[in-house]
C-alpha positions as semicolon CSV with decimal commas, in nm:
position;residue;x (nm);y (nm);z (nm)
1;X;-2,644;-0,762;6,134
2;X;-2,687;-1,065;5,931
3;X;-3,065;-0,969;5,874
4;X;-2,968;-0,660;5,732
5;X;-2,846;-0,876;5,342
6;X;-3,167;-1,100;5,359
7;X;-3,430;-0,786;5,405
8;X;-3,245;-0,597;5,143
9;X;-3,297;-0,894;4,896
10;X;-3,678;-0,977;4,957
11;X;-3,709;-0,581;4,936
12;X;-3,575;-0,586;4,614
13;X;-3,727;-0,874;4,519
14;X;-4,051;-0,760;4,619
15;X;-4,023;-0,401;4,435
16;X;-3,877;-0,580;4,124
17;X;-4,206;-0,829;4,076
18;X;-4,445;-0,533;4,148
19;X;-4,307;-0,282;3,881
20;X;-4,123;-0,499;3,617
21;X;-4,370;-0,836;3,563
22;X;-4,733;-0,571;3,504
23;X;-4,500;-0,485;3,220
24;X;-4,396;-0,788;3,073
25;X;-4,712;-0,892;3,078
26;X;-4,897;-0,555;2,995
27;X;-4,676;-0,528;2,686
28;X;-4,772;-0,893;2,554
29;X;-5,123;-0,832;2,567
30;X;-5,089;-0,488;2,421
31;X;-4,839;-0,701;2,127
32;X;-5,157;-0,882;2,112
33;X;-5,425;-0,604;2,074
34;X;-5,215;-0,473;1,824
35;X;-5,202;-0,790;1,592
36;X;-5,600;-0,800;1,679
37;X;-5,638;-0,435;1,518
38;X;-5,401;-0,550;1,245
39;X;-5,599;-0,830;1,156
40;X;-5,934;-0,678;1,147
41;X;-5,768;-0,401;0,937
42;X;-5,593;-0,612;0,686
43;X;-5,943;-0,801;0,661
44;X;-6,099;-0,475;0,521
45;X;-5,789;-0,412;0,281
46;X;-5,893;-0,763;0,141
47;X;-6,257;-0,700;0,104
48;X;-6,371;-0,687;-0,342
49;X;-6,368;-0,309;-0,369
50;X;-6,568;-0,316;-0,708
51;X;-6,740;-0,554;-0,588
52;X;-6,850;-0,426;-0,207
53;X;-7,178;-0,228;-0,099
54;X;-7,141;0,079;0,083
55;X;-7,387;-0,119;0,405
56;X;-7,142;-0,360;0,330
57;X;-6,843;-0,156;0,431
58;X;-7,001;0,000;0,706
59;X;-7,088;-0,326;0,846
60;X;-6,705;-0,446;0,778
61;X;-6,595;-0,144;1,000
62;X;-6,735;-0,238;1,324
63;X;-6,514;-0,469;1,479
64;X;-6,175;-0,300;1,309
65;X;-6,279;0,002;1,511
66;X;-6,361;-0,149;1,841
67;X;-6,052;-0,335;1,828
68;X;-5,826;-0,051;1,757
69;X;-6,019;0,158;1,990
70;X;-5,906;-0,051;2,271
71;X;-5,534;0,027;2,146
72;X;-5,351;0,171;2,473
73;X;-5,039;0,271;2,394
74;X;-5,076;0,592;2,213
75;X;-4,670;0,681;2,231
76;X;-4,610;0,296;1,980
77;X;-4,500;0,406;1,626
78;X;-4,736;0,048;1,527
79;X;-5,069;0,251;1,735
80;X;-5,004;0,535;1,534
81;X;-5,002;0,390;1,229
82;X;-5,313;0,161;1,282
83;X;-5,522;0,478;1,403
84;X;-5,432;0,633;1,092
85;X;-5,533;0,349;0,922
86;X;-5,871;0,325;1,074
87;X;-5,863;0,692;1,018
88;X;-5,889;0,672;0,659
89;X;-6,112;0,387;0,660
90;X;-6,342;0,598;0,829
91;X;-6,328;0,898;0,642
92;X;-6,356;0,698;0,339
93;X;-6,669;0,583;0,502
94;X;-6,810;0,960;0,553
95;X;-6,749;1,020;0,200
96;X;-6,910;0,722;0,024
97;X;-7,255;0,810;0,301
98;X;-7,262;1,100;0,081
99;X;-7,356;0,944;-0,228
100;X;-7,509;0,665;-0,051
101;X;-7,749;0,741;0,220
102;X;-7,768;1,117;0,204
103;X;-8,102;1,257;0,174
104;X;-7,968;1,463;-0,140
105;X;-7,695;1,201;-0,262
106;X;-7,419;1,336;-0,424
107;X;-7,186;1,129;-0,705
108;X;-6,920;1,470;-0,690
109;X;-6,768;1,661;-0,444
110;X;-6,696;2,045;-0,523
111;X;-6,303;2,104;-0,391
112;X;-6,450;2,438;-0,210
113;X;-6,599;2,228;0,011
114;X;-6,502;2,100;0,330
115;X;-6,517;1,716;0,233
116;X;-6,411;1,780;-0,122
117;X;-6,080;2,035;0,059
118;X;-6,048;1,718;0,269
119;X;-6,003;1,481;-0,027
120;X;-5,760;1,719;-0,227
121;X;-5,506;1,738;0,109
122;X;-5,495;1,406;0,125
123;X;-5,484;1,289;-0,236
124;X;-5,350;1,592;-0,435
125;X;-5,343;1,346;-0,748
126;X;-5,707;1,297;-0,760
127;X;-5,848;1,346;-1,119
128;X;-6,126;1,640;-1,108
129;X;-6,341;1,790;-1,366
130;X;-6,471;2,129;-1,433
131;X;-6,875;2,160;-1,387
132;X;-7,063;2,472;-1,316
133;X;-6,740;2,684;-1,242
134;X;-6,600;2,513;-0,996
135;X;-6,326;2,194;-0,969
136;X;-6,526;1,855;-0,830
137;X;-6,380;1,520;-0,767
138;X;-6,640;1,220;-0,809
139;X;-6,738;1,043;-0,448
140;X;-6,611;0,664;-0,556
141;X;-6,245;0,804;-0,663
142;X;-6,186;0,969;-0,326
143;X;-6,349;0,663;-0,130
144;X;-6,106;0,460;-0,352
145;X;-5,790;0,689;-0,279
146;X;-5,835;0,655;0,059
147;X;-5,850;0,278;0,074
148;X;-5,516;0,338;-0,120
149;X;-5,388;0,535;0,150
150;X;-5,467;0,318;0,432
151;X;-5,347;0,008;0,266
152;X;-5,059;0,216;0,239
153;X;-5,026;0,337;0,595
154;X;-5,091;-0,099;0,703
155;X;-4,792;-0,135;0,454
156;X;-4,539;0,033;0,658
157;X;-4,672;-0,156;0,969
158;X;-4,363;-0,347;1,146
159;X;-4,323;-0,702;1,020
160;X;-4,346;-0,860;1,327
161;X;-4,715;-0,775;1,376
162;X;-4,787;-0,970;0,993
């Protein structure tokens, strides 16, 4: 009978190291990854936009996407926000490869385009000018409007991760 307390402690005991401590310490390290992503992102917010190449840029990319890539908890409110982020990092990249290494390079979107359509949802503000019939938005104010966008999306990033 007096086996029956001890066995129900070390049972307990047992069950209580095996589920609760992975998540302690899966939860630091994934506090961690986060402030890794953070990092890398904030590092591209910083970068001389005048003053930057686009092979530059693309260059800058590469780790801020592995690390955020490697984000696992796709429920956080933070991993949301730092994918979206990266997000428009990224497309901002896609955009500027059109002027930049395109084999026809291109210093305007038309806004009856898919990339140009793109460009408008996200930044209905853009300035655009009328040529040949049709509304266009130049490349380098959509690339720059979407560095806006992300620096706004790291800007609402919980404190704690700063």
């Amino acid at each position: 009978m007096n086996r029956f307390p001890g066995m129900l402690l070390w049972m307990v005991l047992a069950i209580g190291i095996h589920v609760l401590l992975p998540h302690v310490a899966w939860s630091d390290e994934s506090k961690g990854q986060e402030r890794l992503a953070y990092y890398e992102l904030t590092r591209i917010r910083s970068l001389s936009k005048p003053g930057i190449t686009y092979h530059e840029y693309r260059d800058a990319l590469v780790r801020p996407r592995e690390y955020v890539g490697l984000l696992t908890d796709g429920s956080s409110e933070t991993v949301g926000l730092l994918r979206k982020a990266m997000g428009y990092y990224d497309q901002a990249l896609d955009i500027w490869g059109l002027e930049a290494v395109s084999d026809f390079p291109v210093d305007s979107l038309r806004t009856d385009e898919p990339h140009g359509a793109a460009i408008l949802k996200e930044c209905p503000n853009i300035s655009r000018f009328h040529y040949k019939e049709r509304d266009q938005i130049y490349v380098l104010d959509a690339v720059d409007c979407l560095w806006n966008k992300a620096a706004d999306v790291l800007g609402r990033v919980p404190a704690d991760l700063h």
